PDB file of C-alpha atoms in Angstrom:
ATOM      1  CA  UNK A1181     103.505 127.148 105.847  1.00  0.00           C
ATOM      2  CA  UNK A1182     100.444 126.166 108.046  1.00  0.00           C
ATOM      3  CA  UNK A1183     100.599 122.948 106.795  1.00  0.00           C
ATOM      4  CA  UNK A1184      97.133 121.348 107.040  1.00  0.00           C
ATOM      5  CA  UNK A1185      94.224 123.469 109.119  1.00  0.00           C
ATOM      6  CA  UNK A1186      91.300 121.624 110.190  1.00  0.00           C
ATOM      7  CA  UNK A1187      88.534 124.192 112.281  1.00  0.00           C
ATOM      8  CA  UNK A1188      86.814 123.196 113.981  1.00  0.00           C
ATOM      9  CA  UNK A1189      88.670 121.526 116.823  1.00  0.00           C
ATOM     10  CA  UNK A1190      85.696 120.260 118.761  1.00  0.00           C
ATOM     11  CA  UNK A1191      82.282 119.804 117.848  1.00  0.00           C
ATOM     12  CA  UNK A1192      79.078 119.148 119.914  1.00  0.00           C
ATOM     13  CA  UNK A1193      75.701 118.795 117.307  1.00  0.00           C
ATOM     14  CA  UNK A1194      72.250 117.638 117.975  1.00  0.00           C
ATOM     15  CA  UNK A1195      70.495 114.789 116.375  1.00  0.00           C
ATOM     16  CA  UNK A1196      69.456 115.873 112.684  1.00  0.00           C
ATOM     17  CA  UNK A1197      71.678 119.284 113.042  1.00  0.00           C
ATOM     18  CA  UNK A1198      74.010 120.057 109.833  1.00  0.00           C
ATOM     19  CA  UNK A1199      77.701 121.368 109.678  1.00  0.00           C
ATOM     20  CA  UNK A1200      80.634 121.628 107.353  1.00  0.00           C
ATOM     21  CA  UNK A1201      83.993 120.170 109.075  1.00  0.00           C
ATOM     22  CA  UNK A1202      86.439 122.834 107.167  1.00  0.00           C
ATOM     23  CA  UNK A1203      89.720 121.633 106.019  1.00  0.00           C
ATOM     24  CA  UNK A1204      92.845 123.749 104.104  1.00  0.00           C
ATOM     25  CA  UNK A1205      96.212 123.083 102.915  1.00  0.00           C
ATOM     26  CA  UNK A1206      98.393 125.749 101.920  1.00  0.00           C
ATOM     27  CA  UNK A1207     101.070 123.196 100.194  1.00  0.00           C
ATOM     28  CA  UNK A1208      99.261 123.444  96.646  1.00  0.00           C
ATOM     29  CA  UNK A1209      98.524 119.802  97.534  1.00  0.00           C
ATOM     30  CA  UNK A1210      96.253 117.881  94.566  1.00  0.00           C
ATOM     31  CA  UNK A1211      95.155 114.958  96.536  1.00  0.00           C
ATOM     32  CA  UNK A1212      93.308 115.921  99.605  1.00  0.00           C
ATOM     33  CA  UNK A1213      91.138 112.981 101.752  1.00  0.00           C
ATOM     34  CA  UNK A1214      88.760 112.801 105.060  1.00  0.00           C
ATOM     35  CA  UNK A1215      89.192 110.207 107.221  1.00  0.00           C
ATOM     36  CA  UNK A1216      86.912 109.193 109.970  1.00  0.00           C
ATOM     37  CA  UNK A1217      88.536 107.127 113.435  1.00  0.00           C
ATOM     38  CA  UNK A1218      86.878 105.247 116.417  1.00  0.00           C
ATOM     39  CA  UNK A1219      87.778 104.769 119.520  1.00  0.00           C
ATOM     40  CA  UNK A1220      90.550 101.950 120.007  1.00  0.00           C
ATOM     41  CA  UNK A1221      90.168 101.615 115.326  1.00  0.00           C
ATOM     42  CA  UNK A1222      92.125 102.757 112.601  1.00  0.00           C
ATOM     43  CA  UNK A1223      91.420 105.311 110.147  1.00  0.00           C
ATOM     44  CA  UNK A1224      88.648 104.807 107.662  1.00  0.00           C
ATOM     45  CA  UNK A1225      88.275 106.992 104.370  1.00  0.00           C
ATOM     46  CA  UNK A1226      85.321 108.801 104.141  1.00  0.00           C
ATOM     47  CA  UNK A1227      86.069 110.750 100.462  1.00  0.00           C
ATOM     48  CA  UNK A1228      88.910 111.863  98.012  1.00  0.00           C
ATOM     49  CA  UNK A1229      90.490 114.368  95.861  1.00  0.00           C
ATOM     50  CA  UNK A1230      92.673 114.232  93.224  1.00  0.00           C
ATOM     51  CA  UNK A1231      91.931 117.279  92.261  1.00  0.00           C
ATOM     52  CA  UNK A1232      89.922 120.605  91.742  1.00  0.00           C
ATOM     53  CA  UNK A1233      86.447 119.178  90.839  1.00  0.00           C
ATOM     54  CA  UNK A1234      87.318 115.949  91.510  1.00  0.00           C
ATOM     55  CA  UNK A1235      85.853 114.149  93.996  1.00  0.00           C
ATOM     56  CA  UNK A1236      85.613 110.193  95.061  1.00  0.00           C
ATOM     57  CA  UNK A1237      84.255 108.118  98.109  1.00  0.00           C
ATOM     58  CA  UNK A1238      85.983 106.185 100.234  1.00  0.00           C
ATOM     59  CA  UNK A1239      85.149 102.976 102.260  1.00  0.00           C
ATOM     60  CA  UNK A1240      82.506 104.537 104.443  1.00  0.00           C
ATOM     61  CA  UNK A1241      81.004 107.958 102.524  1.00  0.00           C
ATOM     62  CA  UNK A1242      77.306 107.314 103.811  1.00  0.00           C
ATOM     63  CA  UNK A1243      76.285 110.344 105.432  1.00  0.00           C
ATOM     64  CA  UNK A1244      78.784 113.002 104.425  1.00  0.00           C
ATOM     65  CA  UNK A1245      78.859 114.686 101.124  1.00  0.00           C
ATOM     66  CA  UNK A1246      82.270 116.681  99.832  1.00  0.00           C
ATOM     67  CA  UNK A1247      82.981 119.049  97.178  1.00  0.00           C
ATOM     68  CA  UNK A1248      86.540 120.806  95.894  1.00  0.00           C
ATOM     69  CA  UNK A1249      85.769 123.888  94.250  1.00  0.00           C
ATOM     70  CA  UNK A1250      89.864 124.922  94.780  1.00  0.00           C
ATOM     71  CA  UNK A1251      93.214 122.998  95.709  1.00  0.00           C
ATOM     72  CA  UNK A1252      93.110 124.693  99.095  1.00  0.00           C
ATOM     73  CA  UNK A1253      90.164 123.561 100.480  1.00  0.00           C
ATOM     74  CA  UNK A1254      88.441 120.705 100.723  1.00  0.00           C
ATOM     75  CA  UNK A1255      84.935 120.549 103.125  1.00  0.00           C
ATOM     76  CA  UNK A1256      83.334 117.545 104.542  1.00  0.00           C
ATOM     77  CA  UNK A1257      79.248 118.366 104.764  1.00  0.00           C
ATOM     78  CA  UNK A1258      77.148 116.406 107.404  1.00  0.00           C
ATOM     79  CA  UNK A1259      73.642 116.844 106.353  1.00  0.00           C
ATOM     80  CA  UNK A1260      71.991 114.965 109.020  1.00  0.00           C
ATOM     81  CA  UNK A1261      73.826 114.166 111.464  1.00  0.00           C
ATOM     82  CA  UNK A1262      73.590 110.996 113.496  1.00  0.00           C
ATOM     83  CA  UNK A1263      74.940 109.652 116.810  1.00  0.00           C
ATOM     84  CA  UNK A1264      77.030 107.254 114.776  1.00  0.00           C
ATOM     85  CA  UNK A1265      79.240 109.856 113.301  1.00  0.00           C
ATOM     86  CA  UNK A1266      80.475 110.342 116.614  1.00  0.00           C
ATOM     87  CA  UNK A1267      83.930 110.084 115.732  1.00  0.00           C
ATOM     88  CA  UNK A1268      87.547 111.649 115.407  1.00  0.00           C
ATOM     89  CA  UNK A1269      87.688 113.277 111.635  1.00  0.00           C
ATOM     90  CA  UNK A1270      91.351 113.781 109.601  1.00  0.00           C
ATOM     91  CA  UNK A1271      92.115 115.533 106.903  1.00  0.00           C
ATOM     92  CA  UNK A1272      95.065 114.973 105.041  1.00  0.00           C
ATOM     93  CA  UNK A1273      96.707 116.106 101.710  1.00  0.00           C
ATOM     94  CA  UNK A1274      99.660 115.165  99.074  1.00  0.00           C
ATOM     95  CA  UNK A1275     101.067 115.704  96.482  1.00  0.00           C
ATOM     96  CA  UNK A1276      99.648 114.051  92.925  1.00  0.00           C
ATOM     97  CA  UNK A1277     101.326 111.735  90.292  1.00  0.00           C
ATOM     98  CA  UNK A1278     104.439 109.550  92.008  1.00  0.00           C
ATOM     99  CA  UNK A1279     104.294 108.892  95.243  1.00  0.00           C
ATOM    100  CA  UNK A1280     105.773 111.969  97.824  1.00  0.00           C
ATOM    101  CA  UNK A1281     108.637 112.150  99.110  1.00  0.00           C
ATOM    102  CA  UNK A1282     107.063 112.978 102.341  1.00  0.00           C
ATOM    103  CA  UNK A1283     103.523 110.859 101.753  1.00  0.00           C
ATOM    104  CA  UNK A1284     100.030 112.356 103.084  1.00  0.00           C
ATOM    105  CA  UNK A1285     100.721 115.487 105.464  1.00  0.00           C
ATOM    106  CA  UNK A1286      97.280 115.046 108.318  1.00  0.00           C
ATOM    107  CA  UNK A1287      95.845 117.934 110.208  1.00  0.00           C
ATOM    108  CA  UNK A1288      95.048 117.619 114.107  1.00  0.00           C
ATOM    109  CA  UNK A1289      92.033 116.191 113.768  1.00  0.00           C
ATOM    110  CA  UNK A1290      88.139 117.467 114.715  1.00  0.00           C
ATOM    111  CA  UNK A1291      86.470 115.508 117.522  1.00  0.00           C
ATOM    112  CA  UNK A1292      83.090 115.773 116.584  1.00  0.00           C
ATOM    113  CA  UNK A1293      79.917 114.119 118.723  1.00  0.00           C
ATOM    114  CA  UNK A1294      76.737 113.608 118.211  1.00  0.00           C
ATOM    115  CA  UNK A1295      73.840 113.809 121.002  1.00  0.00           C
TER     116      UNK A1295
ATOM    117  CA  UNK B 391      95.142  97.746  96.847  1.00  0.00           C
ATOM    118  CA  UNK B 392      96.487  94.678  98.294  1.00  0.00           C
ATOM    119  CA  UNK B 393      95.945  94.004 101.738  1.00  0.00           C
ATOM    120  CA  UNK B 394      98.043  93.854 104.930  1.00  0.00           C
ATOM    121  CA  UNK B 395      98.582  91.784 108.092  1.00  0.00           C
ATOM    122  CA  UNK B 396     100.151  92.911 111.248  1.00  0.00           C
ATOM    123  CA  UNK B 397     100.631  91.936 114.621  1.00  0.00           C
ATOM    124  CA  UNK B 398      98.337  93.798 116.871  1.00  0.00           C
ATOM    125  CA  UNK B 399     100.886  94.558 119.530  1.00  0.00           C
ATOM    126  CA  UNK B 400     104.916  94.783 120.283  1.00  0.00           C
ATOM    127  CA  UNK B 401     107.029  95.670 123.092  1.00  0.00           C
ATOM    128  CA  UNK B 402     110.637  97.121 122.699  1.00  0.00           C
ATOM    129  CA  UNK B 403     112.992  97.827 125.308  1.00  0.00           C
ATOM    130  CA  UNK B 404     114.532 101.729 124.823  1.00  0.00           C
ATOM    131  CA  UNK B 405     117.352 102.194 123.380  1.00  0.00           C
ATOM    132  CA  UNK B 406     116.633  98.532 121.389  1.00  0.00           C
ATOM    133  CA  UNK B 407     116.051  98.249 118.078  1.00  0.00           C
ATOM    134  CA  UNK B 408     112.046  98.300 117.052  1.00  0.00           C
ATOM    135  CA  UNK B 409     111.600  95.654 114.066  1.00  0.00           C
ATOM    136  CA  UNK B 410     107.482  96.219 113.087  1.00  0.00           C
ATOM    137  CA  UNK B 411     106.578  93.279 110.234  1.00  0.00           C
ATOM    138  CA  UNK B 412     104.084  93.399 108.001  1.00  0.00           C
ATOM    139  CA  UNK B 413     103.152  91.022 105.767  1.00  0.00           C
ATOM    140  CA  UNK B 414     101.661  91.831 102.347  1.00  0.00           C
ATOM    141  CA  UNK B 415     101.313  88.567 100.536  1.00  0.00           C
ATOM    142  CA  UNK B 416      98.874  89.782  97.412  1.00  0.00           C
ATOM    143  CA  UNK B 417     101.201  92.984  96.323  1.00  0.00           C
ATOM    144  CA  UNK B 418     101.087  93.732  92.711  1.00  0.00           C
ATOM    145  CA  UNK B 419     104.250  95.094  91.143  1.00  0.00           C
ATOM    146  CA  UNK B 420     103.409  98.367  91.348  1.00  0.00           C
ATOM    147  CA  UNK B 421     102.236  99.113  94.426  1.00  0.00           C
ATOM    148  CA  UNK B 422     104.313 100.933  96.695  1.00  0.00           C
ATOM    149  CA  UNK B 423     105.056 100.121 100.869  1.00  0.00           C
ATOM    150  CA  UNK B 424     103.980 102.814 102.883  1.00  0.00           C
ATOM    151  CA  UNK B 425     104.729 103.274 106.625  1.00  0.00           C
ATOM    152  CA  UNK B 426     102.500 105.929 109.114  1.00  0.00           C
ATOM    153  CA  UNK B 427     102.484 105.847 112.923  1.00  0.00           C
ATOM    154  CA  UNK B 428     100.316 107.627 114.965  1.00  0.00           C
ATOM    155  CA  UNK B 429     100.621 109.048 118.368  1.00  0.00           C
ATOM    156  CA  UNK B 430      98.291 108.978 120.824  1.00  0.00           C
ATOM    157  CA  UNK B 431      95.353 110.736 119.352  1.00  0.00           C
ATOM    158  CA  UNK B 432      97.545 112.877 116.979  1.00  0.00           C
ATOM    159  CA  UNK B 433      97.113 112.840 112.929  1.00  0.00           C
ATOM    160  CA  UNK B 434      98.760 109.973 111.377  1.00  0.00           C
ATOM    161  CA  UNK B 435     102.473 110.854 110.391  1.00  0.00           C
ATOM    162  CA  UNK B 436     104.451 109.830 107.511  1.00  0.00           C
ATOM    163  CA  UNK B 437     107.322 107.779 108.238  1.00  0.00           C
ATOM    164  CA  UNK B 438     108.926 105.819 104.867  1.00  0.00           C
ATOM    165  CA  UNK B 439     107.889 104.337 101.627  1.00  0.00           C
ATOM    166  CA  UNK B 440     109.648 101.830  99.183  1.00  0.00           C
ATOM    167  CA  UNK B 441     108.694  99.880  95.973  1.00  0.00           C
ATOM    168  CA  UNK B 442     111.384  96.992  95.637  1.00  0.00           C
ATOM    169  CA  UNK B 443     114.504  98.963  97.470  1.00  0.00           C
ATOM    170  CA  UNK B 444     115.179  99.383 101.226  1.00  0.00           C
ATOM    171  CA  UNK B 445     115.066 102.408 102.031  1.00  0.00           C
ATOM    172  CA  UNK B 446     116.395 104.429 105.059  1.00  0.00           C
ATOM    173  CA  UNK B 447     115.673 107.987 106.377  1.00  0.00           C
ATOM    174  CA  UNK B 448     116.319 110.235 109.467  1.00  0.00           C
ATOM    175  CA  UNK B 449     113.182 108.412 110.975  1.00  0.00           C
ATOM    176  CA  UNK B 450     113.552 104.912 109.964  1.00  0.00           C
ATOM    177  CA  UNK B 451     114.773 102.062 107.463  1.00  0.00           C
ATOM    178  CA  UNK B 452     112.327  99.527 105.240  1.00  0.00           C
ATOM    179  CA  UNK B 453     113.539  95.704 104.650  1.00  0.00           C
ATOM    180  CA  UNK B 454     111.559  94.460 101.703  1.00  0.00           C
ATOM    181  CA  UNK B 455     111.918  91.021 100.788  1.00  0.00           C
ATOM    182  CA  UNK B 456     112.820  90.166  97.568  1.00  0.00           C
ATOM    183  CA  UNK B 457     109.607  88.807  96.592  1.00  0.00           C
ATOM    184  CA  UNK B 458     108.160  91.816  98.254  1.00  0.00           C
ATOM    185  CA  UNK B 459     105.428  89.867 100.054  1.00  0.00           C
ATOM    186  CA  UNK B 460     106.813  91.176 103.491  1.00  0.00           C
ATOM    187  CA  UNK B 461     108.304  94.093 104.746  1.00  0.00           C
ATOM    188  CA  UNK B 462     110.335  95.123 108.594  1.00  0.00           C
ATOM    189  CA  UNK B 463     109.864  98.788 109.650  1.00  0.00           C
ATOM    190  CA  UNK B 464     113.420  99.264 111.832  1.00  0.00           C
ATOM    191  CA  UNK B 465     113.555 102.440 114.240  1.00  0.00           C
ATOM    192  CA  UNK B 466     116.986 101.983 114.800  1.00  0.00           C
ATOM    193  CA  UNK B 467     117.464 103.221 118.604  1.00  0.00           C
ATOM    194  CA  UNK B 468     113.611 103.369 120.354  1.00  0.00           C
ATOM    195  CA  UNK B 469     113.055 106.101 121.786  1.00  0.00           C
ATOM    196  CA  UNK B 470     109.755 106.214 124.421  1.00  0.00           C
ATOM    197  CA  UNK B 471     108.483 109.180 122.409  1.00  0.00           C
ATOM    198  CA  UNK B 472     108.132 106.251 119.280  1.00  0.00           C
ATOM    199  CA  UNK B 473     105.235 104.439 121.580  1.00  0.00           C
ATOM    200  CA  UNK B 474     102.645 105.234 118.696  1.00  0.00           C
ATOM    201  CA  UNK B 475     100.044 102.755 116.517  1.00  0.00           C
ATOM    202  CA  UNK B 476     102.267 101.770 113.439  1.00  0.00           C
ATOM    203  CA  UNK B 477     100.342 101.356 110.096  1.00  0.00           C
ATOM    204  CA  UNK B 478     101.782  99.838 107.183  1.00  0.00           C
ATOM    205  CA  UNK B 479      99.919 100.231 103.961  1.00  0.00           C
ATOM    206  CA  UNK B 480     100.346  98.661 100.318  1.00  0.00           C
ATOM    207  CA  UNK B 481      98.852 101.083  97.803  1.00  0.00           C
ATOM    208  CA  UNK B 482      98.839 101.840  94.367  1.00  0.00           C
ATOM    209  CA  UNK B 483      99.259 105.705  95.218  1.00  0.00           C
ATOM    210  CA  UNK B 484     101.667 106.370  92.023  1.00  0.00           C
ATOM    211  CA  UNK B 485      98.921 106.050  89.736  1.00  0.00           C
ATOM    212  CA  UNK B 486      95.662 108.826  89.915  1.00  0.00           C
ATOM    213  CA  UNK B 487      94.017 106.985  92.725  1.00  0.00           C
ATOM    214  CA  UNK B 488      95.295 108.932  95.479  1.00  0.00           C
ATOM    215  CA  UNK B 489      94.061 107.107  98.243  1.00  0.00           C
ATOM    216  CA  UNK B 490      95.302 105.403 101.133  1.00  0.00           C
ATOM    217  CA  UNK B 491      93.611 102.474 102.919  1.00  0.00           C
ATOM    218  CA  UNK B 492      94.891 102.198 106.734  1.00  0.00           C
ATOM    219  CA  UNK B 493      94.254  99.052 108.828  1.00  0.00           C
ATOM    220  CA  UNK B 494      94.355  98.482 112.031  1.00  0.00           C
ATOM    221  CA  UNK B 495      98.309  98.937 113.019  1.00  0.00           C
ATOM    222  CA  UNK B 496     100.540  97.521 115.462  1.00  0.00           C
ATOM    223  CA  UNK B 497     100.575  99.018 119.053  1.00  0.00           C
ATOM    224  CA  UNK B 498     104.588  99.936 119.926  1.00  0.00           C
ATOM    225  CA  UNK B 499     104.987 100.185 123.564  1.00  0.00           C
ATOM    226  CA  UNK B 500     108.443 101.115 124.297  1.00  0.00           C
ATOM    227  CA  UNK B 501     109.375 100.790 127.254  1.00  0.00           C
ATOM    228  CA  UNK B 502     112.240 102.151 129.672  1.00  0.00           C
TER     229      UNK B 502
END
């Protein structure tokens, strides 16, 4: 198992420039999430799965649009990007219903900036 | 989700016992302790989780009060690869929500 994937690693985008931040799981995980981190903060949720078609925001989902069309994947859109979404982004997934034995498995994170 | 307080920073000698508090004064009765830690600028890793029962694994062990409004993460023998940002989180995650809030941790240093 590959566990979670997150391409791409690094990210460099212009002012106003799109992009999809990819993000699989190959652990037919339900509940999938985005996270967005700071320097020196901690983790902030962007959007949420808890399943196929099922989609939810987060504490900070201005900006970034998601969609789940299958339990693998789960893409976080920037539409517009802006300087302020300069940030380390985490994807993370888990199994559904009571809580995992194992809790939220994260990917490696993208380092995305914004110039 | 209730909330969580913890102390922004901690030193533990290696080889010494690590005791992380958190203190989670609002938790409803079913919402569930969960404890991350992240490493340097790694994703966030699972570490333990408990509703009313200490609980103990290969990484760690959970004290929960018997009011449950507090909780001690123990890493039994500190190691200085267990320097990390430890996040303790009260969440509801057993019902459809599936989310979990993260605040802002306590800093381990461990040191030799």
């Amino acid at each position: 198992n590959a566990g979670v994937t997150q391409t791409p690693k690094f990210q460099v985008l212009k002012t106003g420039q799109s992009m999809t931040l990819q993000c699989a799981q190959d652990m037919n995980h339900e509940y999938m999430s985005w996270y967005r981190q700071d320097p020196g903060m901690g983790l902030r949720l962007i959007h949420y799965s808890v399943g196929a078609g099922i989609t939810d925001q987060g504490e900070v989902p201005n900006g970034y649009n998601v969609s789940r069309s299958t339990t693998e994947d789960f893409p976080l859109r920037l539409e517009l990007a802006a300087p302020s979404q300069t940030s380390v982004y985490f994807c993370a997934s888990s199994y559904s219903g009571q809580p995992a034995n194992y809790g939220y498995t994260f990917g490696s994170g993208t380092r995305l900036t914004v110039v | 989700d209730a909330k969580t307080t913890q102390p922004p920073s901690m030193d533990c000698a290696e080889g010494r016992a690590a005791n992380l508090p958190c203190n989670h004064s609002t938790i409803s009765g079913n919402e569930y302790v969960y404890w991350y830690r992240q490493i340097h600028s790694q994703g966030p890793q699972y570490i333990i989780h408990g509703l009313k029962n200490n609980e103990t694994n290969e990484m760690a062990s959970l004290i929960i009060t018997e009011d449950r409004k507090s909780s001690t993460l123990i890493l039994p023998h500190a190691t200085l690869r267990d320097t990390a940002v430890y996040y303790c989180i009260v969440s509801r995650f057993s019902s459809n929500t599936g989310k979990l809030i993260f605040g802002q941790g306590t800093t381990l240093q461990v040191k030799p």
